[in-house]
Coordinates of C-alpha atoms in Angstrom, one line a residue:
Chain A
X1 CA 98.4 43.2 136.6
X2 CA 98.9 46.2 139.3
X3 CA 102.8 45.2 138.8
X4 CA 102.4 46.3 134.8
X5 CA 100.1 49.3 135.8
X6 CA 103.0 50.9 138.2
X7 CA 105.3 51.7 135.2
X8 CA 102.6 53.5 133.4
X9 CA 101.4 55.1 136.5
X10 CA 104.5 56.2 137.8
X11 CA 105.1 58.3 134.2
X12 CA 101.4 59.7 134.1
X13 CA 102.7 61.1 137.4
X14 CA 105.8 62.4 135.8
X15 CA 104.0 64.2 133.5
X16 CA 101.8 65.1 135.6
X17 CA 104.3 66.8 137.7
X18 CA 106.7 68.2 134.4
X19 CA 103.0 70.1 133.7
X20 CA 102.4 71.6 136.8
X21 CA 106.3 72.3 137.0
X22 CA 105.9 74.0 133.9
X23 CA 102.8 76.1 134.8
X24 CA 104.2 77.3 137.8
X25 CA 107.6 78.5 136.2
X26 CA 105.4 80.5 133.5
X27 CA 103.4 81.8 136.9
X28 CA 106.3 83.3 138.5
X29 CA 107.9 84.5 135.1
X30 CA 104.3 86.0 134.8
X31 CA 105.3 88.1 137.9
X32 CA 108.2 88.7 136.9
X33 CA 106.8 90.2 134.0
X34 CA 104.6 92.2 135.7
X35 CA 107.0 94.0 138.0
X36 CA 109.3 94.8 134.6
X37 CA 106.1 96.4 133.3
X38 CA 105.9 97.9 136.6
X39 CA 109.4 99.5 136.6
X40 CA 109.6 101.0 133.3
X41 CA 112.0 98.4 132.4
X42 CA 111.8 98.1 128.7
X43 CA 115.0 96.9 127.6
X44 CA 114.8 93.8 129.7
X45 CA 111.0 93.8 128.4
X46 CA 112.0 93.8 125.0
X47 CA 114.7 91.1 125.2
X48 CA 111.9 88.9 126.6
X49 CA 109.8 89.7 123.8
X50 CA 108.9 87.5 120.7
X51 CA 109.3 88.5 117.0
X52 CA 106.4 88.4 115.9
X53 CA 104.5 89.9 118.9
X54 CA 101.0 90.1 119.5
X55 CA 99.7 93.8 121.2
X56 CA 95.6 93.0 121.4
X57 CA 95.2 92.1 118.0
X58 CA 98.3 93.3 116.2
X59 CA 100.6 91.5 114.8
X60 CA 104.0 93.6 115.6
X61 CA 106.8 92.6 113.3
X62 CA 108.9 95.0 113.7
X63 CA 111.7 95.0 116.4
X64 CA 111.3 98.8 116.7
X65 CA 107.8 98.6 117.1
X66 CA 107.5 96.4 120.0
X67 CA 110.3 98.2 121.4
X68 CA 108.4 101.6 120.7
X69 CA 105.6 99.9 123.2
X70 CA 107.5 98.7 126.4
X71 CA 109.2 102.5 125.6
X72 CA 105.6 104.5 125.8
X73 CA 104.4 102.9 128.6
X74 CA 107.1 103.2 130.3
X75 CA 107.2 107.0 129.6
X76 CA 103.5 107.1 130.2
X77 CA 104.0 106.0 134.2
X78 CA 101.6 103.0 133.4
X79 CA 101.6 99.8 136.5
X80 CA 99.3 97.5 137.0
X81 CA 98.1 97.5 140.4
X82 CA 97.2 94.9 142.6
X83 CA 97.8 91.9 140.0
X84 CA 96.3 88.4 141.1
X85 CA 96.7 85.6 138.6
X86 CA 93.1 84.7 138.1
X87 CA 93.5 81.5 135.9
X88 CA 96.4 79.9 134.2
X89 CA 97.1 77.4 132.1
X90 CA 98.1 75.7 128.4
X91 CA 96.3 77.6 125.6
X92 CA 94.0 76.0 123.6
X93 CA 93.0 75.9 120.1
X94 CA 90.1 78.4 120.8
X95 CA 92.2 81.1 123.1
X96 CA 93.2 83.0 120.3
X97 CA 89.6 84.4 120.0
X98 CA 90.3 86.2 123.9
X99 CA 92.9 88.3 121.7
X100 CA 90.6 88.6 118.3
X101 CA 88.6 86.2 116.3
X102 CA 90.2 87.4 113.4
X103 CA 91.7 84.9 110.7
X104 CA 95.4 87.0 111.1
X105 CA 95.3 86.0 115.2
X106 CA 94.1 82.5 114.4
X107 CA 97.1 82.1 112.2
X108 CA 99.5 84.0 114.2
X109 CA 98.6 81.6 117.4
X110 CA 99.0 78.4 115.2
X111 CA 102.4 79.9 113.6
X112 CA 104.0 81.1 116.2
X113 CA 102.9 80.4 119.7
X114 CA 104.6 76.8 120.8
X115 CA 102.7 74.1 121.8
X116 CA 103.4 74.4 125.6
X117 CA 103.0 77.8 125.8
X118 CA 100.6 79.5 128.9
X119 CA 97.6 81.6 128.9
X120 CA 98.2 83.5 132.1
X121 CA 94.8 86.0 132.9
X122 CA 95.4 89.0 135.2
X123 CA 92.9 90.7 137.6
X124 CA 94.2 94.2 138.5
X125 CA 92.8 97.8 139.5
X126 CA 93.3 98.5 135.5
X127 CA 91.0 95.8 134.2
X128 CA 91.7 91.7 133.3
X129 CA 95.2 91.4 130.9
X130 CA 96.0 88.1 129.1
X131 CA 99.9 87.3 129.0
X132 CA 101.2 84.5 126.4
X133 CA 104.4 82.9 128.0
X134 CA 106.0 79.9 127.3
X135 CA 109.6 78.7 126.6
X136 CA 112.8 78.1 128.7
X137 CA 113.3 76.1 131.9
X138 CA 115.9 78.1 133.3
X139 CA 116.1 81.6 132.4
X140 CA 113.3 84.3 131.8
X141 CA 110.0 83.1 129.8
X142 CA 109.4 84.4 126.6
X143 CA 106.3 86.6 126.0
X144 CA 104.5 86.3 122.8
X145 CA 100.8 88.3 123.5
X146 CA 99.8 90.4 125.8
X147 CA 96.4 91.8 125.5
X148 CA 94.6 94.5 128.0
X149 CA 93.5 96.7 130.0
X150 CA 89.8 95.2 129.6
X151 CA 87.2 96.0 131.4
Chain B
X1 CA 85.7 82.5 100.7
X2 CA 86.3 79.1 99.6
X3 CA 86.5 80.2 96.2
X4 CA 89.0 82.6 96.4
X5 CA 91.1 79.9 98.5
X6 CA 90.5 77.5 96.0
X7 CA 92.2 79.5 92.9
X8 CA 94.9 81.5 95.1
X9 CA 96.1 77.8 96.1
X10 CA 96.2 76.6 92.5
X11 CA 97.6 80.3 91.2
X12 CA 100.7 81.0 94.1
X13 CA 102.8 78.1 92.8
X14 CA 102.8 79.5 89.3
X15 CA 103.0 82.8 90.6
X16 CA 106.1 82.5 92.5
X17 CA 107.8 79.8 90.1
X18 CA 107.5 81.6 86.9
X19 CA 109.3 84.8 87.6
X20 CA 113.2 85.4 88.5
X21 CA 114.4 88.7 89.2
X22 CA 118.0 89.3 89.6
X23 CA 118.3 90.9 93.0
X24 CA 120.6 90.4 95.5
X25 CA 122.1 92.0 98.8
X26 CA 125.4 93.4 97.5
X27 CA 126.4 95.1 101.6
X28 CA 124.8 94.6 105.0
X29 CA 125.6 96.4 108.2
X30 CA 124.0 96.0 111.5
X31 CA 120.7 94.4 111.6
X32 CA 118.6 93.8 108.6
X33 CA 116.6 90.7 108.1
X34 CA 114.9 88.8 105.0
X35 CA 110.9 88.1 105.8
X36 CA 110.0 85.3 103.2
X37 CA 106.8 84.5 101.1
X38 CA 106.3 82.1 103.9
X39 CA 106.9 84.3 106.9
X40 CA 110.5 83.3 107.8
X41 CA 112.7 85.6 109.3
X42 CA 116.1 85.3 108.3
X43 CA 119.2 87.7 109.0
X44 CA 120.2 88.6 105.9
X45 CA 123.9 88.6 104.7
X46 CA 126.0 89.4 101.5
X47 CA 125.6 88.1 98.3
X48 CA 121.9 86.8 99.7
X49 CA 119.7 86.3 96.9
X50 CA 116.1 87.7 96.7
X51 CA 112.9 86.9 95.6
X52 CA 109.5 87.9 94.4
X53 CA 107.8 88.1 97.8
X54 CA 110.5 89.3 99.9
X55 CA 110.6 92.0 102.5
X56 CA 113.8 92.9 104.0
X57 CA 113.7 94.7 107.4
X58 CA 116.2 97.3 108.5
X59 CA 117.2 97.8 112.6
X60 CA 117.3 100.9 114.5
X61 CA 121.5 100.4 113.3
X62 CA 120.7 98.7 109.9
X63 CA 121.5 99.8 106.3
X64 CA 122.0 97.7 102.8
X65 CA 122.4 97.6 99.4
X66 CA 120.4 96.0 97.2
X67 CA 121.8 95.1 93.5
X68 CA 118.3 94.8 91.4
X69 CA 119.0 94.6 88.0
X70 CA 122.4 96.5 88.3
X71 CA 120.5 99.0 89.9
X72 CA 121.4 100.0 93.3
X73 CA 118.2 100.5 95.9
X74 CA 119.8 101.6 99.5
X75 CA 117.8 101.2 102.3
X76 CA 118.1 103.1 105.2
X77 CA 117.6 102.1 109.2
X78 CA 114.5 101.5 110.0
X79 CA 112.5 100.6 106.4
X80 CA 110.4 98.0 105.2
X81 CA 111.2 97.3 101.7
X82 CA 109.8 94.8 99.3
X83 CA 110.0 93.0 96.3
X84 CA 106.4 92.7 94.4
X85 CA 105.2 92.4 91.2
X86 CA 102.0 93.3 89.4
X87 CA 100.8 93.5 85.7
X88 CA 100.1 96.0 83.5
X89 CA 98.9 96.2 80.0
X90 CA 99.4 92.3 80.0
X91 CA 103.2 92.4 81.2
X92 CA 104.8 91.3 84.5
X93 CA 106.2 94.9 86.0
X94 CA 108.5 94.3 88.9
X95 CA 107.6 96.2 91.7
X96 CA 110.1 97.5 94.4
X97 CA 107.8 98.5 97.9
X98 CA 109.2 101.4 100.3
X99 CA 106.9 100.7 103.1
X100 CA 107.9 101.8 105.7
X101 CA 111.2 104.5 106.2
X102 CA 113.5 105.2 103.3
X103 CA 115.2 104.0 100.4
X104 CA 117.4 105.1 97.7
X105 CA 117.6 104.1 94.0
X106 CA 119.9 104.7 91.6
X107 CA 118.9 103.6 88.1
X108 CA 121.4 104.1 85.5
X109 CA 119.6 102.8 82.2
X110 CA 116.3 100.6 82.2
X111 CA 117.0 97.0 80.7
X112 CA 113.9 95.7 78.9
X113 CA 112.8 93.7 81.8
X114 CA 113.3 96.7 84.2
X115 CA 110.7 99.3 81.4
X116 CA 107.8 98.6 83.9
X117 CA 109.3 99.0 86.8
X118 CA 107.8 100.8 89.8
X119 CA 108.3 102.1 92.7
X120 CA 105.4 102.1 95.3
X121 CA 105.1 103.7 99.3
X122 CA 101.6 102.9 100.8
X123 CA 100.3 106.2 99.8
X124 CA 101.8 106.4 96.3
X125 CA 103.3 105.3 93.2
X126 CA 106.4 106.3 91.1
X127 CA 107.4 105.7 87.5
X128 CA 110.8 105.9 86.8
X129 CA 113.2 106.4 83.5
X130 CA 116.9 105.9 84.8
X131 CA 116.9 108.5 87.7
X132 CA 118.2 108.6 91.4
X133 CA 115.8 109.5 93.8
X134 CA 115.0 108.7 97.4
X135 CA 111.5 107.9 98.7
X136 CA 110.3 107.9 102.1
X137 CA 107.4 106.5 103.9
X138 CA 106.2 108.4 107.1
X139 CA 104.7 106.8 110.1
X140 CA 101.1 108.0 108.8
X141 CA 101.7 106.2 105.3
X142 CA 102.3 109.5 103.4
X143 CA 104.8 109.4 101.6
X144 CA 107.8 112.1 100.3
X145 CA 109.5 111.4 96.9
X146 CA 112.7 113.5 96.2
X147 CA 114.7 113.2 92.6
X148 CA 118.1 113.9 92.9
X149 CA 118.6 113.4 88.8
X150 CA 116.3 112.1 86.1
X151 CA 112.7 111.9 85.6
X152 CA 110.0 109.9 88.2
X153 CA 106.5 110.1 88.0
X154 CA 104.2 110.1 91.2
X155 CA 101.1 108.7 91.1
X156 CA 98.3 108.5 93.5
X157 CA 94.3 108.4 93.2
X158 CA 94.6 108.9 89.6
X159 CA 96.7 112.8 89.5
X160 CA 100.0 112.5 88.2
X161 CA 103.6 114.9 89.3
X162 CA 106.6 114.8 86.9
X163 CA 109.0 115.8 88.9
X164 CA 112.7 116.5 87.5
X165 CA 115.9 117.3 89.4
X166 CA 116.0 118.8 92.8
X167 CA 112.1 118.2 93.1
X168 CA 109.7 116.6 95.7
X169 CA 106.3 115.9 96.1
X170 CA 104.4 114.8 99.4
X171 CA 101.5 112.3 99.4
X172 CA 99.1 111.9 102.0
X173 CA 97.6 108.7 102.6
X174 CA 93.9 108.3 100.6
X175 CA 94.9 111.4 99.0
X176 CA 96.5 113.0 95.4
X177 CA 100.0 113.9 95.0
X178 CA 100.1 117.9 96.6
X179 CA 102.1 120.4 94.5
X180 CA 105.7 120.2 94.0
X181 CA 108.1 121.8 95.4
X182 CA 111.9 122.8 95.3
X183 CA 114.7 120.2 97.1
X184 CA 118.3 121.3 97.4
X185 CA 120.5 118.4 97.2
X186 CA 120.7 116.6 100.7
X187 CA 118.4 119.2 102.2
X188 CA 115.7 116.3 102.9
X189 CA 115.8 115.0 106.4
X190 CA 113.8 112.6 106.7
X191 CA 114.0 112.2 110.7
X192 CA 112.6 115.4 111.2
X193 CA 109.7 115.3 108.3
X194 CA 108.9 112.0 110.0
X195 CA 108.8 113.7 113.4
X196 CA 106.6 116.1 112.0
X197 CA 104.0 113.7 110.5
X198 CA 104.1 112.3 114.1
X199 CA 103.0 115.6 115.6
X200 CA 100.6 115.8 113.0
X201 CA 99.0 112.7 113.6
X202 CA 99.3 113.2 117.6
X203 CA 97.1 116.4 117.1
X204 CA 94.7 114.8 115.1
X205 CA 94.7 110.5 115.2
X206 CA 91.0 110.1 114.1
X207 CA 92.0 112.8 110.9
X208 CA 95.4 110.3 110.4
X209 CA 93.4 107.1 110.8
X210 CA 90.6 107.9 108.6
X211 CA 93.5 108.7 105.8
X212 CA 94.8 105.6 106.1
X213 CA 91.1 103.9 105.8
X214 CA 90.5 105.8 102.7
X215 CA 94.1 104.6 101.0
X216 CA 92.6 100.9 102.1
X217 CA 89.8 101.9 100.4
X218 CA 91.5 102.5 97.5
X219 CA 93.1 99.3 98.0
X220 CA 89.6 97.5 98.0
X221 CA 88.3 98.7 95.1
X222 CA 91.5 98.1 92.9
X223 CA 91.4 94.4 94.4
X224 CA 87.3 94.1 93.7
X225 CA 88.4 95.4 89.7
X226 CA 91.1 93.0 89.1
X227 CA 89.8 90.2 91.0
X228 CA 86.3 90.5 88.8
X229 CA 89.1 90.2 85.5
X230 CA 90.9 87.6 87.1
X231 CA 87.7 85.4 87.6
X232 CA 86.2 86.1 84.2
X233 CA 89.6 85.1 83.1
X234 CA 89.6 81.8 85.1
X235 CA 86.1 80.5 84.5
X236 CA 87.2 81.3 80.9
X237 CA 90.2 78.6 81.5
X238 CA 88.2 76.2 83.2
X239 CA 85.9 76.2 80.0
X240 CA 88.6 76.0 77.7
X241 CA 90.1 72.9 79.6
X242 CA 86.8 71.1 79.8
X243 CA 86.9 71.6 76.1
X244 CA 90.2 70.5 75.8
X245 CA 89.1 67.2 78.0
X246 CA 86.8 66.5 75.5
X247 CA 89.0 65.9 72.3
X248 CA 88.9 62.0 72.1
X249 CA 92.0 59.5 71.8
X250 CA 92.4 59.9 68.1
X251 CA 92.6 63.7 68.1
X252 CA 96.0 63.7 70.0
X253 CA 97.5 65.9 67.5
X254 CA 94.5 68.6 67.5
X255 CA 94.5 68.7 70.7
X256 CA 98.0 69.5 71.5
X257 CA 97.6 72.4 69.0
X258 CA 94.5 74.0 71.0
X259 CA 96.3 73.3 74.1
X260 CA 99.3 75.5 72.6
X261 CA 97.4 78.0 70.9
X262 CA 94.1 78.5 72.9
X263 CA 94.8 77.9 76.7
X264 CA 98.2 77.6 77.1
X265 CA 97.7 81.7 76.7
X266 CA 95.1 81.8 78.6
X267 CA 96.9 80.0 81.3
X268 CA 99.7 82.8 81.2
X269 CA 97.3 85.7 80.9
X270 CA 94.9 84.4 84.2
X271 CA 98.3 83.5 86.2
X272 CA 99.1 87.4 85.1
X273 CA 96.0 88.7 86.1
X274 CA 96.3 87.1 89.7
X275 CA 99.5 88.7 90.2
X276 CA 97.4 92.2 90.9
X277 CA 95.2 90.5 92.9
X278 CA 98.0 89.2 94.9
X279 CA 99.8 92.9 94.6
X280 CA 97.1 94.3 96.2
X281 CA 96.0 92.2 98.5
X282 CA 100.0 92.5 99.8
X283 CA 99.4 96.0 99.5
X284 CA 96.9 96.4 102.0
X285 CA 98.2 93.7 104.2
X286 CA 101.5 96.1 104.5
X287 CA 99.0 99.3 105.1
X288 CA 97.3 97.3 107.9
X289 CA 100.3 95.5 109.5
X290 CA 103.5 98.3 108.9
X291 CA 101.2 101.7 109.3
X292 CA 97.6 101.0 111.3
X293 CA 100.0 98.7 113.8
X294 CA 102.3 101.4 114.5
X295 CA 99.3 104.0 115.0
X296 CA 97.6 101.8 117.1
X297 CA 100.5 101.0 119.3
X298 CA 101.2 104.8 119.8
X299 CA 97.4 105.8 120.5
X300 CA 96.8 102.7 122.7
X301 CA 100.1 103.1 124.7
X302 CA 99.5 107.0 125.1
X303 CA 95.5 106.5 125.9
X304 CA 96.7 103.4 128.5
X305 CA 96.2 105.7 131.8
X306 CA 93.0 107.2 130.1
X307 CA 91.2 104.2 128.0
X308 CA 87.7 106.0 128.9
X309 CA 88.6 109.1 127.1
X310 CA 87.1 110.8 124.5
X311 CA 90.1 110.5 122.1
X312 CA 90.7 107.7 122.3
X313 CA 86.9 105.7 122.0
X314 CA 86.8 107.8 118.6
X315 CA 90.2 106.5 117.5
X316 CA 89.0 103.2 118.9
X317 CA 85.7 103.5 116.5
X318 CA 87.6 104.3 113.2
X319 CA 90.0 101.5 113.9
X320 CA 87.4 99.0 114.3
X321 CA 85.8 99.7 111.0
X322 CA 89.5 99.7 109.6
X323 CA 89.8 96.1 110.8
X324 CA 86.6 95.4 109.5
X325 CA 86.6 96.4 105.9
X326 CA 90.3 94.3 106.2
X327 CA 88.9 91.6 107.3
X328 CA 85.7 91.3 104.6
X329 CA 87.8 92.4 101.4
X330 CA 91.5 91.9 101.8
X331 CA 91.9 88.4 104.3
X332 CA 89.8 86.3 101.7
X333 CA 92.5 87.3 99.4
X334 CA 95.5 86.1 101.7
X335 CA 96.6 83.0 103.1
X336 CA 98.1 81.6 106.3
X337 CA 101.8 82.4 104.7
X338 CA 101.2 86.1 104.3
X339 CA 100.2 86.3 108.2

């Protein structure tokens, strides 16, 4: 009995450990993140950025326009001091209401945010920000949402 | 709410299976991409063909030529153009969308299809009889129509401008047409008019915003018109089919004559009458996403060191009722495939 249990234990703990792997990649792409948004660095912020986008609770379609919001903050000096990640995890079927409870951000979350994607929440000096993530092993994270300052 | 889901699911296949326009991307440079019914995004190439539905977005280095019709539309870097199509006076009238940023049409003579065709900005709409003229759509949703030769007519909140060769008219958004005015050929640039209605708007957002709300309000209540039609329409259909269910098995021949002559054209008129409710349902889903987006990233991002200041809570406040009227008139009326 225990001998036919090992198999299945030994890949519960495989998963286990590909989830938490995964979580604490999106964490340190999360920081990565952060410090772009820090520097002004919006090309790099852009190419990270997914088509659609979600800024709050608009839907940005438009390559120009998400590049037209890494570009303003940038120009606007904006950082977010002292980040802590507060909670992180996979996103559930209810998250999208943290963004809006709107029907467009229900559908946007079930359309285009993958399935292993990673609802990262931020304390800072600014307020609490949400961060979407998800996506490659190697390699930057992809950002889908980002919603914040709120206070 | 379930209503409306209910006959926009049995209406859309009809809808978009019924009609074929002849359009097609005749030259592409740098990046343009095809947006389908279904919310695809595709780069878009030569010779790809369009359809009812379609939005193609131009890149900060983009540009193409559309063939509609043997009609060339050029659209310029940064636009959002689309293909719609409403119904007026019980015909299908194609309906080519500047949305966002600038296109170019030349139409050399109207085939019988093309008779009804019209062009529309979110601020305005234009009535063409062979003509070239260019039409832009500023970051506020006004709009600024030039004719370099021909005749177009702008239409917005019920005034009309006929404007002939080497004339323009500007159109706020949620207001009429203003006057006319004098255009020397390739005098129009559109980067600095556009840079102008952003200074405009930067001196006075909640002004700008509440624009916008009024052209959705316009929206609305062309949507609440036709939708009432549509659904006196459809009840009208569902009547005229439980009829038709009632003819018994030895009246096969009768009743394939009042299928034919009593709803087959009713079928076809109510499948017509949802194509305005679908226009401008579009219609205001283009205001919301292409121009309130873009204002709100631009306010938010410039507020972001100052969220607690006066500007920006009263821009906040006029947005919010924005979203709200959206959300209560216009998302009923769309589906997950719009989003």
């Amino acid at each position: 009995m225990i001998k036919r249990l090992i198999p299945f234990l030994l890949f519960l703990f495989i998963l286990g450990g590909c989830a938490t792997l995964n979580i604490r990649e999106q964490e340190e792409s999360i920081h990565d993140i952060i410090t772009l948004i820090n520097k002004g660095e919006n090309n790099t912020l852009m190419s990270i950025s997914a088509i659609p986008f979600l800024f709050d609770s608009e839907i940005i379609l438009l390559k120009n326009d998400i590049s037209l919001i890494w570009e303003n903050l940038a120009k606007a000096g904006f950082s977010i001091h002292d980040p802590a990640v507060k909670e992180i995890g996979y996103i559930d079927e209810e998250i999208y209401a943290l963004f809006s409870p709107s029907m467009e951000v229900k559908t946007f979350f079930k359309k285009y945010i993958p399935e292993k994607a990673v609802l990262a929440t931020i304390s800072s000096k600014e307020g609490a920000f949400y961060f979407i993530t998800g996506g490659k092993r190697t390699g930057p994270a992809t950002l889908f949402a980002m919603k914040g300052p709120v206070k | 709410m379930k209503k409306v889901t209910a006959l926009f699911i049995i209406w859309t296949g009809f809808f978009f299976s019924v009609y074929g326009q002849e359009a097609y991307i005749e030259y592409v440079e740098g990046e343009v991409h095809i947006r389908d019914t279904n919310g695809n995004i595709e780069e878009a190439y030569d010779d790809d063909e369009l359809q009812t539905g379609d939005t193609i977005i131009s890149g900060a280095d983009g540009f193409a030529e559309i063939n509609f019709d043997d009609s060339l539309i050029r659209i310029s870097e940064n636009t959002v153009f689309q293909l719609l199509e409403n119904q007026t006076a019980g015909k299908k009238a194609n309906v080519l969308s500047c949305v966002a940023g600038s296109i170019f049409l030349k139409i050399e003579t109207l085939s019988e299809d093309q008779l009804d065709l019209q062009i529309n900005t979110p601020s305005a709409n234009c009535g063409v009889r062979g003509t070239e003229f260019t039409v832009f759509s500023g970051v506020d949703g006004s709009s600024l129509v030039v004719v370099e030769k021909g005749k177009v007519a702008v239409e917005s909140l019920g005034k009309i401008v006929e404007l002939s060769k080497e004339e323009g008219v500007e159109v706020n958004a949620g207001e009429a047409p203003g006057e006319k005015f004098i255009v020397l050929e390739g005098k129009v640039d559109f980067s600095q008019w556009n840079e102008k209605k952003l200074t405009g708007f930067m001196e006075d957002p909640i002004r700008a915003v509440e624009k916008v709300e009024a052209q959705l309000d316009d929206f609305v209540n062309k949507l609440n018109e036709v939708f009432k039609v549509y659904t006196e329409s459809y009840n009208k259909l569902q009547q005229e089919r439980d009829k038709l269910a009632s003819f018994s098995g030895d009246q096969e021949e009768e009743k394939k004559a009042y299928y034919k002559e009593t709803v087959f054209p009713l079928e076809v008129k109510t499948s017509n009458l949802y194509l305005n409710v679908r226009y401008y349902a579009l219609s205001a889903l283009s205001l919301r996403r292409y121009v309130m987006g873009r204002l709100y990233i631009i306010i938010k991002t410039n507020s972001i060191r100052n969220p607690d200041s006066r500007e920006y809570r009263d821009f906040t406040d006029v947005y919010k009722s924005f979203l709200s009227r959206f959300e209560t008139n216009i998302v009923p009326h769309l589906g997950e495939r719009d989003i």
